[in-house]
Amino acid sequence: MAIIQDILIIALAFWMVIDQQGPVITTWFPVIVAMIAGFILGDIQTAMVIGGTFQLMALGVANIGGSSVPNYGLAALVGVYVAIRTTGNIVDAKAAAMAVGVPVGMLGIQLDVLGKILTNPLVHKAQTYAREGQYKKMNRTIMVAPVAFGLTTALPTALFVIFGKPVVSFILKNLPQWFTNGLSIAGGILPVVGIGILISMMPVKKHFMYLIIGFVAAAYLSMPMMGIALVGAAATYNFFIHATSENNSAVASAGASEGNIEDGDFDE
C-alpha cells in the first residue's frame, strides 16, 4: 500500500505542473494539492491544516509576465508527505512540513526556470515544423514539452520520496525543541505576510467596512470560517447587484441623452 501511495504522490507532482500550464483542472494551489495528497495518504485533516498554511503564504504571489515564484504547491505536497509519514500529531506535523516544505518551495523557483529553459527550444522546433507543414512532427514535439516540464517537479519528488524519508526522520528526531517551536511560530507568521501582500493589492479603503465585519465575526462572535465565507458571499452578491444596477442606469441615461440629441437634430 505504501508503494502505491508513493507512486501516486510522484504522479501528482508530475500532473500538477502540466495542469497549471494547460487545462487547469486541479491547479497547483497548495490547499488543492494538499487535499489530494491527504486523500492518497489517508489523513486529509492533517493535509488540510498544512495545505491551508501554505495557501495563506501563497496569497498575493503570482508569476506575472512569465516570472518565477516559489512553488508552494510543491512545498505543500512534500510537506504533507513528510508530516503524515513521520509525525503523529498536528503540531509536529506542521513544524515538519515547514522545515521541509519551505526550502522545497524556494527550490521551485529554480525548477520553474529550468522547465522554461528545457521547453523553450521545443516550442521553436514545433513552430518550424508548422511552417514546413509537418504537422505530425509538430504535434509530437509539442507533446514532449509538457512531459519535460512535469519532470522538473516529478523527479525531485521521486528522489525525495525514495531516499528522503530516513534522512527527514533522522533530522526531526534530532532537532531541538526550541527549533521546532520556532518553525511553528513561523508557520503562524508567514501566512500573515501573504495576507498583507494580498490586502495591499485590494481597494481596502473602499471596502474597509467588510474587513471590520469579518474581524468582528471571527474575533468576537467566534463564527466558523464557513459562516464568514457565506457573509462575504452575501456582501459580494449585494455589491454585484448594486454595481450592475448603477451600470444599467448609466447606460440608459447615456442612451436617452443620445436620443434627445438625435430628436433635436431631426426637428431642425
Coordinates of C-alpha atoms in Angstrom, one line a residue:
M1 CA 0.0 0.0 0.0
A2 CA 2.8 2.4 0.9
I3 CA 4.5 1.8 -2.5
I4 CA 1.2 2.6 -4.3
Q5 CA 0.9 5.8 -2.3
D6 CA 4.4 6.9 -3.1
I7 CA 3.7 6.3 -6.9
L8 CA 0.5 8.4 -6.7
I9 CA 2.4 11.2 -4.9
I10 CA 5.0 11.3 -7.6
A11 CA 2.3 11.2 -10.3
L12 CA 0.5 14.1 -8.5
A13 CA 3.8 16.1 -8.6
F14 CA 4.0 15.4 -12.3
W15 CA 0.4 16.2 -13.1
M16 CA 0.0 19.5 -11.1
V17 CA 2.7 21.3 -13.2
I18 CA 1.2 20.1 -16.5
D19 CA -2.3 21.0 -15.3
Q20 CA -1.1 24.5 -14.3
Q21 CA 0.4 25.1 -17.7
G22 CA -2.6 23.7 -19.6
P23 CA -6.1 22.5 -18.6
V24 CA -6.1 23.9 -15.0
I25 CA -8.5 21.2 -13.7
T26 CA -6.9 20.8 -10.2
T27 CA -4.3 23.6 -10.3
W28 CA -1.3 23.6 -8.1
F29 CA -2.9 25.7 -5.4
P30 CA -1.4 24.4 -2.1
V31 CA -4.8 23.7 -0.5
I32 CA -6.0 21.6 -3.5
V33 CA -2.7 19.7 -3.8
A34 CA -2.7 19.0 -0.1
M35 CA -6.3 17.8 -0.2
I36 CA -5.5 15.3 -2.9
A37 CA -2.2 14.2 -1.2
G38 CA -4.1 13.8 2.1
F39 CA -6.7 11.6 0.3
I40 CA -3.8 9.5 -1.1
L41 CA -2.0 9.1 2.2
G42 CA -5.2 8.6 4.3
D43 CA -5.0 11.7 6.5
I44 CA -7.0 14.6 5.0
Q45 CA -7.3 16.5 8.3
T46 CA -3.5 16.9 8.7
A47 CA -3.1 17.6 5.0
M48 CA -5.6 20.4 5.0
V49 CA -4.0 22.1 8.0
I50 CA -0.7 22.1 6.2
G51 CA -2.2 23.0 2.8
G52 CA -4.1 25.9 4.4
T53 CA -0.8 27.2 5.9
F54 CA 1.0 27.2 2.6
Q55 CA -2.1 28.6 0.8
L56 CA -2.0 31.6 3.1
M57 CA 1.7 32.0 2.4
A58 CA 0.9 31.9 -1.4
L59 CA -1.8 34.6 -1.3
G60 CA -0.8 37.6 -3.5
V61 CA 2.0 35.8 -5.1
A62 CA 1.7 35.3 -8.9
N63 CA 4.1 34.6 -11.7
I64 CA 3.1 37.6 -13.8
G65 CA 4.8 38.0 -17.2
G66 CA 6.5 34.7 -17.1
S67 CA 8.3 35.4 -13.8
S68 CA 9.1 32.5 -11.4
V69 CA 7.8 32.4 -7.9
P70 CA 8.1 29.9 -5.1
N71 CA 6.2 26.7 -5.9
Y72 CA 4.1 26.5 -2.8
G73 CA 2.1 23.7 -4.4
L74 CA 5.2 21.5 -4.4
A75 CA 6.0 22.7 -0.9
A76 CA 2.6 21.6 0.3
L77 CA 2.9 18.2 -1.4
V78 CA 6.3 17.4 0.0
G79 CA 5.3 18.9 3.4
V80 CA 2.1 16.8 3.6
Y81 CA 4.1 13.7 2.7
V82 CA 6.7 14.3 5.3
A83 CA 4.3 15.3 8.0
I84 CA 2.0 12.3 7.6
R85 CA 4.7 9.8 7.2
T86 CA 7.0 10.9 10.1
T87 CA 4.9 12.6 12.8
G88 CA 1.9 11.7 15.0
N89 CA 0.3 15.0 15.9
I90 CA -0.8 18.3 14.2
V91 CA 1.8 20.5 15.9
D92 CA 4.8 18.3 15.0
A93 CA 3.3 17.7 11.5
K94 CA 3.1 21.4 10.9
A95 CA 6.7 22.0 12.1
A96 CA 7.9 19.1 9.9
A97 CA 6.1 20.5 6.9
M98 CA 7.5 23.9 7.3
A99 CA 11.0 22.6 7.9
V100 CA 11.0 20.7 4.6
G101 CA 8.3 22.4 2.5
V102 CA 9.6 26.0 2.6
P103 CA 13.1 25.1 1.2
V104 CA 11.4 22.9 -1.4
G105 CA 9.1 25.7 -2.4
M106 CA 12.0 28.1 -2.8
L107 CA 13.7 25.4 -4.9
G108 CA 10.7 25.5 -7.1
I109 CA 11.9 28.8 -8.4
Q110 CA 14.9 27.2 -9.9
L111 CA 12.9 24.2 -11.1
D112 CA 10.4 26.6 -12.9
V113 CA 13.3 28.4 -14.6
L114 CA 14.8 25.0 -15.6
G115 CA 11.4 23.9 -17.0
K116 CA 11.1 27.0 -19.2
I117 CA 14.7 26.6 -20.4
L118 CA 14.1 23.0 -21.4
T119 CA 10.8 23.6 -23.1
N120 CA 11.6 26.8 -25.0
P121 CA 13.6 25.1 -27.8
L122 CA 10.8 22.5 -28.2
V123 CA 8.3 25.3 -28.9
H124 CA 10.5 26.9 -31.5
K125 CA 11.1 23.5 -33.1
A126 CA 7.3 22.9 -33.2
Q127 CA 6.9 26.3 -34.9
T128 CA 9.5 25.3 -37.5
Y129 CA 7.6 22.1 -38.3
A130 CA 4.3 24.1 -38.5
R131 CA 5.8 26.4 -41.1
E132 CA 7.0 23.4 -43.1
G133 CA 3.6 21.8 -42.9
Q134 CA 5.0 18.8 -41.0
Y135 CA 2.1 18.7 -38.5
K136 CA 2.6 15.2 -37.2
K137 CA 6.2 16.1 -36.1
M138 CA 4.8 19.4 -34.7
N139 CA 2.3 17.5 -32.5
R140 CA 4.9 15.0 -31.3
T141 CA 7.2 17.9 -30.4
I142 CA 4.5 19.8 -28.6
M143 CA 3.6 16.7 -26.5
V144 CA 7.2 16.4 -25.3
A145 CA 7.2 19.9 -23.8
P146 CA 4.6 19.2 -21.0
V147 CA 6.4 15.9 -20.2
A148 CA 9.7 17.8 -19.8
F149 CA 8.0 20.4 -17.7
G150 CA 6.4 17.8 -15.5
L151 CA 9.6 16.0 -14.8
T152 CA 11.1 19.2 -13.3
T153 CA 8.9 18.5 -10.2
A154 CA 8.3 14.8 -10.5
L155 CA 11.9 13.8 -10.5
P156 CA 12.9 15.8 -7.3
T157 CA 9.7 14.5 -5.6
A158 CA 10.6 10.9 -6.6
L159 CA 14.1 11.3 -5.2
F160 CA 12.7 12.7 -2.0
V161 CA 10.1 10.0 -1.7
I162 CA 12.6 7.2 -2.3
F163 CA 15.6 8.5 -0.4
G164 CA 14.4 11.3 1.8
K165 CA 12.2 9.7 4.4
P166 CA 15.1 8.2 6.5
V167 CA 17.0 11.4 6.3
V168 CA 14.0 13.5 7.3
S169 CA 13.1 11.2 10.2
F170 CA 16.7 11.4 11.5
I171 CA 16.6 15.2 11.3
L172 CA 13.3 15.5 13.0
K173 CA 14.3 13.2 15.8
N174 CA 17.5 15.3 16.5
L175 CA 16.0 18.8 16.1
P176 CA 16.0 20.7 19.4
Q177 CA 12.6 21.7 20.8
W178 CA 13.3 25.4 20.5
F179 CA 13.8 25.0 16.8
T180 CA 10.6 23.1 16.2
N181 CA 8.7 25.7 18.3
G182 CA 10.3 28.4 16.1
L183 CA 9.1 26.7 13.0
S184 CA 5.6 26.5 14.4
I185 CA 5.7 30.3 15.1
A186 CA 7.0 30.9 11.6
G187 CA 4.0 28.9 10.3
G188 CA 1.7 31.4 12.0
I189 CA 3.6 34.5 11.0
L190 CA 4.3 33.8 7.3
P191 CA 0.6 33.4 6.4
V192 CA 0.1 36.9 7.8
V193 CA 2.7 38.2 5.3
G194 CA 0.8 36.5 2.4
I195 CA -2.5 38.1 3.6
G196 CA -0.7 41.5 3.9
I197 CA 0.5 41.3 0.3
L198 CA -3.0 40.4 -0.8
I199 CA -4.6 43.3 1.1
S200 CA -2.1 45.8 -0.3
M201 CA -3.3 44.9 -3.8
M202 CA -7.0 45.3 -2.9
P203 CA -9.1 48.5 -2.7
V204 CA -9.2 48.3 1.1
K205 CA -10.2 51.9 1.8
K206 CA -13.3 51.5 -0.4
H207 CA -14.4 48.3 1.3
F208 CA -12.9 48.7 4.8
M209 CA -16.3 48.0 6.4
Y210 CA -16.2 44.5 5.1
L211 CA -12.9 43.9 6.8
I212 CA -14.3 45.2 10.1
I213 CA -17.4 42.9 9.8
G214 CA -15.1 39.9 9.1
F215 CA -12.9 40.7 12.1
V216 CA -15.8 41.1 14.5
A217 CA -17.3 37.9 13.3
A218 CA -14.1 35.9 13.8
A219 CA -12.7 37.6 16.9
Y220 CA -15.8 38.5 18.9
L221 CA -18.5 36.2 17.7
S222 CA -16.2 33.1 17.1
M223 CA -18.0 32.5 13.9
P224 CA -16.7 29.5 11.9
M225 CA -14.8 30.2 8.7
M226 CA -17.7 28.8 6.6
G227 CA -20.0 31.3 8.2
I228 CA -17.7 34.2 7.5
A229 CA -17.3 33.0 3.9
L230 CA -21.1 33.0 3.5
V231 CA -21.3 36.5 4.9
G232 CA -18.6 37.5 2.4
A233 CA -20.5 35.8 -0.4
A234 CA -23.7 37.7 0.5
A235 CA -21.8 41.0 0.6
T236 CA -20.3 40.2 -2.8
Y237 CA -23.6 39.5 -4.3
N238 CA -25.1 42.7 -2.9
F239 CA -22.2 44.7 -4.3
F240 CA -22.6 43.0 -7.7
I241 CA -26.3 43.7 -7.8
H242 CA -25.8 47.4 -7.0
A243 CA -22.9 47.8 -9.4
T244 CA -25.0 46.1 -12.2
S245 CA -28.0 48.4 -11.4
E246 CA -25.8 51.5 -11.5
N247 CA -24.2 50.5 -14.7
N248 CA -27.6 49.8 -16.4
S249 CA -28.8 53.2 -15.2
A250 CA -25.8 54.9 -16.6
V251 CA -26.2 53.2 -20.0
A252 CA -29.9 54.1 -20.1
S253 CA -29.1 57.7 -19.3
A254 CA -26.5 57.8 -22.0
G255 CA -29.0 56.3 -24.5
A256 CA -31.6 58.8 -23.5
S257 CA -29.2 61.7 -24.0
E258 CA -28.2 60.5 -27.4
G259 CA -31.9 60.1 -28.3
N260 CA -32.7 63.7 -27.3
I261 CA -29.8 65.0 -29.4
E262 CA -31.0 63.0 -32.5
D263 CA -34.6 64.2 -32.0
G264 CA -33.4 67.8 -31.8
D265 CA -31.4 67.4 -35.0
F266 CA -34.4 65.8 -36.7
D267 CA -36.8 68.7 -35.6
E268 CA -34.4 71.2 -37.1

